[in-house]
PDB file of C-alpha atoms in Angstrom:
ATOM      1  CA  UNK A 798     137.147 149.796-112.023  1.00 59.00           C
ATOM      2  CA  UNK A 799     134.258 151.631-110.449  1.00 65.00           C
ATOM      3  CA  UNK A 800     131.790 153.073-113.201  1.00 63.00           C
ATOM      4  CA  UNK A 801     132.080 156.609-112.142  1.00 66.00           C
ATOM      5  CA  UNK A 802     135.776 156.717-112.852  1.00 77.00           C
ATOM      6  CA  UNK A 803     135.650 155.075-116.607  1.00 84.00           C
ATOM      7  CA  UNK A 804     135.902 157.133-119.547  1.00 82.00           C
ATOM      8  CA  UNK A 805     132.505 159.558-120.018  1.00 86.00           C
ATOM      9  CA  UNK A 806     131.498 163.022-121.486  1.00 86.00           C
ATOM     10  CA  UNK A 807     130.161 163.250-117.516  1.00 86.00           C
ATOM     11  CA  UNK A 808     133.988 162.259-116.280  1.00 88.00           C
ATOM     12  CA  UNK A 809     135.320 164.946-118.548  1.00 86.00           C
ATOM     13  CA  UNK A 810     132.974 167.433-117.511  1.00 85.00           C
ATOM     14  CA  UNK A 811     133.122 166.770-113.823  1.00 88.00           C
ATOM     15  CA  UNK A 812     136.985 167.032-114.052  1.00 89.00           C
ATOM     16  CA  UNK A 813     137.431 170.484-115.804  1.00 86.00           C
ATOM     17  CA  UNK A 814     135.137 172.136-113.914  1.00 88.00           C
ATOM     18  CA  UNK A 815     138.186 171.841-111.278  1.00 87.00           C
ATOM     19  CA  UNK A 816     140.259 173.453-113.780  1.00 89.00           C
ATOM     20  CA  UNK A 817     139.733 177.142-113.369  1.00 90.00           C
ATOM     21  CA  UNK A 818     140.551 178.704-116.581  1.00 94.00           C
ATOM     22  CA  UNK A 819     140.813 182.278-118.455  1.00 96.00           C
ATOM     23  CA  UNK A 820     137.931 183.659-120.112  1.00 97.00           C
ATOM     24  CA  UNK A 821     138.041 184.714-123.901  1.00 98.00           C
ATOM     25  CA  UNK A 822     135.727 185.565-126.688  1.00 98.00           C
ATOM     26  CA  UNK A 823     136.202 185.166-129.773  1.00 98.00           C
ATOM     27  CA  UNK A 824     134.684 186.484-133.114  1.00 98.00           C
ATOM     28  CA  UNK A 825     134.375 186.925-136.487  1.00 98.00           C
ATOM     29  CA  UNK A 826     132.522 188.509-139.542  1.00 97.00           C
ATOM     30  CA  UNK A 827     129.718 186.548-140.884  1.00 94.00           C
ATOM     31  CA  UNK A 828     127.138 186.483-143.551  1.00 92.00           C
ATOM     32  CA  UNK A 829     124.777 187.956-141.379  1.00 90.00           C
ATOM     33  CA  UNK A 830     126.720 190.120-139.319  1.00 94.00           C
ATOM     34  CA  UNK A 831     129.457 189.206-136.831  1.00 97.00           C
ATOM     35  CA  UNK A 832     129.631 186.155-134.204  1.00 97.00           C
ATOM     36  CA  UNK A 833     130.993 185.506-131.284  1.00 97.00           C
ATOM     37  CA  UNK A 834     131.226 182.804-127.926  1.00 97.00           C
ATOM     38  CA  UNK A 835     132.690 182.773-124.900  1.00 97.00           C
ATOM     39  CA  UNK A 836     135.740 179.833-125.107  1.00 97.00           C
ATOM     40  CA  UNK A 837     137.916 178.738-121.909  1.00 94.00           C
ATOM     41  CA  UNK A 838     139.819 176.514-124.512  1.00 95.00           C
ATOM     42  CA  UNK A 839     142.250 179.675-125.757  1.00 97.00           C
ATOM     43  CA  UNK A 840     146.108 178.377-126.026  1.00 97.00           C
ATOM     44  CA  UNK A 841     149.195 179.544-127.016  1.00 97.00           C
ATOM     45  CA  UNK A 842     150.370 177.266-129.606  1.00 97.00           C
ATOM     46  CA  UNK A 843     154.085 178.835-130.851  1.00 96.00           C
ATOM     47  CA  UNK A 844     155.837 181.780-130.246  1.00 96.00           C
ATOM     48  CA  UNK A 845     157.390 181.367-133.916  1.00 97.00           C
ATOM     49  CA  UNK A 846     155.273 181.625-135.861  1.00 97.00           C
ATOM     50  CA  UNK A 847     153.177 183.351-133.269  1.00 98.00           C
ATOM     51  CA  UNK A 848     149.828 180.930-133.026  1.00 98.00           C
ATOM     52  CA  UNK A 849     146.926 180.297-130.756  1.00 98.00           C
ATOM     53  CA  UNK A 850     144.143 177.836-131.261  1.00 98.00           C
ATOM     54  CA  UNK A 851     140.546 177.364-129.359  1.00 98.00           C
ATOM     55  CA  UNK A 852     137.928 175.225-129.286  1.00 97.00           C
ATOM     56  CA  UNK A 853     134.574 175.512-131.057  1.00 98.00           C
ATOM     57  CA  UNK A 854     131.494 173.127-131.101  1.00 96.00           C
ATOM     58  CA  UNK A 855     130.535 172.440-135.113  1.00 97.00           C
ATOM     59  CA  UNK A 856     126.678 172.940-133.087  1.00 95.00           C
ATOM     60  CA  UNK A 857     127.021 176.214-132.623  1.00 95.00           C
ATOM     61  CA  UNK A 858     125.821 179.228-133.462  1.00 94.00           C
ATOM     62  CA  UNK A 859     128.956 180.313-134.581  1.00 96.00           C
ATOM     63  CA  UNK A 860     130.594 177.746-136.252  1.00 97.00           C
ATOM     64  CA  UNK A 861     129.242 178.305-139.864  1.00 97.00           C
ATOM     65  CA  UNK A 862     130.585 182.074-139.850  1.00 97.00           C
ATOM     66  CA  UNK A 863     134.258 179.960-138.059  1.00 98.00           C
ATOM     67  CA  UNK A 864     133.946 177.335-140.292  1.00 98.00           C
ATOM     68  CA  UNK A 865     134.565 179.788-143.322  1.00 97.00           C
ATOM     69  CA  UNK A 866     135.966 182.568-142.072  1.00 98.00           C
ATOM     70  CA  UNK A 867     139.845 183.903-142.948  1.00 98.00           C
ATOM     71  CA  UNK A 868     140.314 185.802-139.966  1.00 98.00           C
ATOM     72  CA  UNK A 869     139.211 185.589-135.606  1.00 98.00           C
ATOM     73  CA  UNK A 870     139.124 188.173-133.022  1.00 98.00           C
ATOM     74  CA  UNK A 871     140.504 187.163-129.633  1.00 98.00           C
ATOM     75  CA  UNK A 872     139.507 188.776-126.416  1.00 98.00           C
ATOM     76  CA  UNK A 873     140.960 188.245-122.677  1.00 98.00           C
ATOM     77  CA  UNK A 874     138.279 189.648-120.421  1.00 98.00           C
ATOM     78  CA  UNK A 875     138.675 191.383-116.870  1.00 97.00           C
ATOM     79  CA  UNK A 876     137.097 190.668-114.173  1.00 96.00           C
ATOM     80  CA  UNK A 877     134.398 193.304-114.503  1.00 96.00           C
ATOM     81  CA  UNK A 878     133.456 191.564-118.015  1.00 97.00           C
ATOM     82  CA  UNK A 879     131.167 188.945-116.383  1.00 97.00           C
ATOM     83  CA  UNK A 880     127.787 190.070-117.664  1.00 96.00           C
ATOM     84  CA  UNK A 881     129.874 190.601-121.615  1.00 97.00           C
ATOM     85  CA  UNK A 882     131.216 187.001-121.249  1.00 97.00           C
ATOM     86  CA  UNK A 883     127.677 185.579-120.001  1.00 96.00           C
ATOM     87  CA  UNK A 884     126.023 187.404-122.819  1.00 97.00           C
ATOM     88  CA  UNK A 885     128.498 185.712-125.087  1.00 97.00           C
ATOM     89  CA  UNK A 886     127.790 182.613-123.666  1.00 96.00           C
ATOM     90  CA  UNK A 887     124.041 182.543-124.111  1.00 94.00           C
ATOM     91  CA  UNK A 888     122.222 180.641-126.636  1.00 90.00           C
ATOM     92  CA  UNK A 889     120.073 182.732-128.808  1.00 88.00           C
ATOM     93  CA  UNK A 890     121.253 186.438-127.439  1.00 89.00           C
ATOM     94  CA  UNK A 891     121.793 189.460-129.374  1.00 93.00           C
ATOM     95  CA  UNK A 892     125.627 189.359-128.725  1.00 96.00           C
ATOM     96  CA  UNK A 893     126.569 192.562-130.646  1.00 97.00           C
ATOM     97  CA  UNK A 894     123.438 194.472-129.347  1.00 96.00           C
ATOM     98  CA  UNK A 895     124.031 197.160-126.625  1.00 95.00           C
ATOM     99  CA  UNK A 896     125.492 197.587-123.899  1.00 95.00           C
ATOM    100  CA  UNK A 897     128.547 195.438-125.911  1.00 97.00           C
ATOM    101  CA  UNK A 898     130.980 198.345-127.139  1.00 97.00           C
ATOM    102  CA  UNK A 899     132.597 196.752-130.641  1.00 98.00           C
ATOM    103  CA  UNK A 900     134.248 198.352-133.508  1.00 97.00           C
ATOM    104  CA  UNK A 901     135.254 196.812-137.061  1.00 97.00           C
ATOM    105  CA  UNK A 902     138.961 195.958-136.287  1.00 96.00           C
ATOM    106  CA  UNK A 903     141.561 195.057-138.640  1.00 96.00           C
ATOM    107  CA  UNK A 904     140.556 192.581-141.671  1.00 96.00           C
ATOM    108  CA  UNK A 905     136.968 193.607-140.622  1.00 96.00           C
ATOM    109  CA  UNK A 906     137.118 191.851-137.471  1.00 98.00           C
ATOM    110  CA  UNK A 907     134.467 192.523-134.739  1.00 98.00           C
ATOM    111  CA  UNK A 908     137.252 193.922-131.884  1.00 98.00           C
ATOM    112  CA  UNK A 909     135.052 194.187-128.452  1.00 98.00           C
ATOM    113  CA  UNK A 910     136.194 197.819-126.205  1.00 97.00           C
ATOM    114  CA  UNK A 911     137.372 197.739-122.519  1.00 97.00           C
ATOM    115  CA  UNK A 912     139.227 194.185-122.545  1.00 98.00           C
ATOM    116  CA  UNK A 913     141.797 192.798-121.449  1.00 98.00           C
ATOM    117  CA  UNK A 914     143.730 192.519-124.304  1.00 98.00           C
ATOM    118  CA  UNK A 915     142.619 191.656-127.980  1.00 98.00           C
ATOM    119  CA  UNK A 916     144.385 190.051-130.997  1.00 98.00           C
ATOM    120  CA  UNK A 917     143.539 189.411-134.358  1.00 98.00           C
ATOM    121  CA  UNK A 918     144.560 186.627-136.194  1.00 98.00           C
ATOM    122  CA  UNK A 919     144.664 184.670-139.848  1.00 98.00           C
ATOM    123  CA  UNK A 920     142.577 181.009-139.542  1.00 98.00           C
ATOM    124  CA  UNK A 921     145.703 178.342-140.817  1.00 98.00           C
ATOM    125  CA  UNK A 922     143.871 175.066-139.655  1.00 98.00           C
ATOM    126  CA  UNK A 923     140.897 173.685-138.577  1.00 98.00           C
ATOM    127  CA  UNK A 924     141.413 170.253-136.945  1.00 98.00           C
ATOM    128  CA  UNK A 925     138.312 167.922-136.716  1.00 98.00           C
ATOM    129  CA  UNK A 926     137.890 166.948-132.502  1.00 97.00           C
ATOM    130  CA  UNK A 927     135.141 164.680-131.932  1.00 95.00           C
ATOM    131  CA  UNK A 928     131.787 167.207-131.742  1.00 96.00           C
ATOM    132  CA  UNK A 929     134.478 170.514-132.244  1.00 97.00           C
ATOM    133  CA  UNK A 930     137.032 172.173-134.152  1.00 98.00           C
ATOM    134  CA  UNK A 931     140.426 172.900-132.741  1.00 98.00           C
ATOM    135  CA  UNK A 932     141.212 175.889-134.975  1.00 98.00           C
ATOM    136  CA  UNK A 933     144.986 177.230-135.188  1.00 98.00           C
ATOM    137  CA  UNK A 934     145.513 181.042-135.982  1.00 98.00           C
ATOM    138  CA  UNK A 935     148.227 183.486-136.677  1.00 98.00           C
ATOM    139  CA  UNK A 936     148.400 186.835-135.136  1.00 98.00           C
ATOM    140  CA  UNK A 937     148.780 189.242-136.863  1.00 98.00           C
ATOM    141  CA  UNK A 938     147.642 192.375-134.735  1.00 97.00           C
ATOM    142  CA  UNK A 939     146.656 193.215-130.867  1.00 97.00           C
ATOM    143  CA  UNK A 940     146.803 195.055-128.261  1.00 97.00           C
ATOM    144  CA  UNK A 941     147.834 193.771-124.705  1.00 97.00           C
ATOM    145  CA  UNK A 942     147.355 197.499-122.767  1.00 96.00           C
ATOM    146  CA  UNK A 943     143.936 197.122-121.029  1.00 96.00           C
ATOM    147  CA  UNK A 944     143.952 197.313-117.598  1.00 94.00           C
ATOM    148  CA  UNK A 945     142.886 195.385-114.615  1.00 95.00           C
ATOM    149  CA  UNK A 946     142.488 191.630-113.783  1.00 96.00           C
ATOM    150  CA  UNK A 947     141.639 188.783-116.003  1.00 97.00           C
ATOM    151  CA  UNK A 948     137.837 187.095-115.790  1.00 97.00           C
ATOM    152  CA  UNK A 949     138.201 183.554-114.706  1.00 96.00           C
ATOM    153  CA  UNK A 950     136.044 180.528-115.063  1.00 95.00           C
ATOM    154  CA  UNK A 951     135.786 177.840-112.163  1.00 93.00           C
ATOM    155  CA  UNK A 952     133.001 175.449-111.475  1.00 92.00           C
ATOM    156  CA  UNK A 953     130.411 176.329-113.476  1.00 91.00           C
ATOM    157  CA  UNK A 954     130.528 180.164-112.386  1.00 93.00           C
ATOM    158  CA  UNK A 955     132.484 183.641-113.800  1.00 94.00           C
ATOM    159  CA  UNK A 956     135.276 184.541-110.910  1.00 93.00           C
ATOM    160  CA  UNK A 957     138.210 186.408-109.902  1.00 92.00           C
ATOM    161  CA  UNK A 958     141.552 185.822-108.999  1.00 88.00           C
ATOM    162  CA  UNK A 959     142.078 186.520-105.102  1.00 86.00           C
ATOM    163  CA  UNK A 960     145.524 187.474-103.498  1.00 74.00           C
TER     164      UNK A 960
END
């Protein structure tokens, strides 16, 4: 078999960035104050009990505060959320800082303004995955209304949906 098709964190890599995927952030309250990353690894898990799970690298920033925490925020964003879900995405930045609009949301929840559609949900598992965490949540509150088009993520770059 040729080298570039066996098994490799390049290989991986290479193949889902053909996999154009919905952006989400999530966060949580920490020690310090609250946390957040942008994650393309959002499922639904169940419909009964109602559970999601994402992916979270135990080298980030924001593990420590996910690690421990009882409770996520989930956020779809909309197209016009590029610069949020960059900001999110950035190593060092000041996440919460303006211009992000966030409000303490139920269970004391960081809850981001103008999304998509936000959730918050109860942390039941936190499954060991090579260099992440696949953690499992309940909802337990959201809010689908928000209006417009979701934020997509496709070879390397923030996009849109066309018709």
């Amino acid at each position: 078999m040729p080298v570039d098709l066996l098994a490799s964190p390049d290989l991986l890599r290479s193949v889902f960035r053909r996999h154009a995927a919905g952006v989400a952030v999530i966060t949580a309250r920490g020690e310090a104050g609250p946390v957040g990353f942008t994650a393309t690894s959002l499922s639904s898990v169940s419909a009964e009990p109602p559970l999601l799970s994402f992916g979270v690298g135990t080298g980030s920033s924001s593990w420590p505060a996910i690690a421990v925490t009882g409770h996520v925020g989930v956020h779809i964003l909309g197209e016009h959320q590029q610069e949020l879900a960059a900001t999110f995405a950035r190593s060092g930045a000041d996440r919460f800082a303006a211009p992000t609009r966030w409000r303490e949301g139920p269970e004391g929840v960081p809850v981001l303004d103008g999304v998509l559609a936000w959730l918050v949900a109860r942390v039941v598992a936190r499954v060991p995955a090579g260099d992440h965490r696949i953690v499992i949540a309940e909802v337990l509150q959201g809010d689908s209304t928000g209006s417009g088009r979701p934020l997509l993520y496709h070879q390397g770059r923030f996009g849109r949906l066309r018709d």
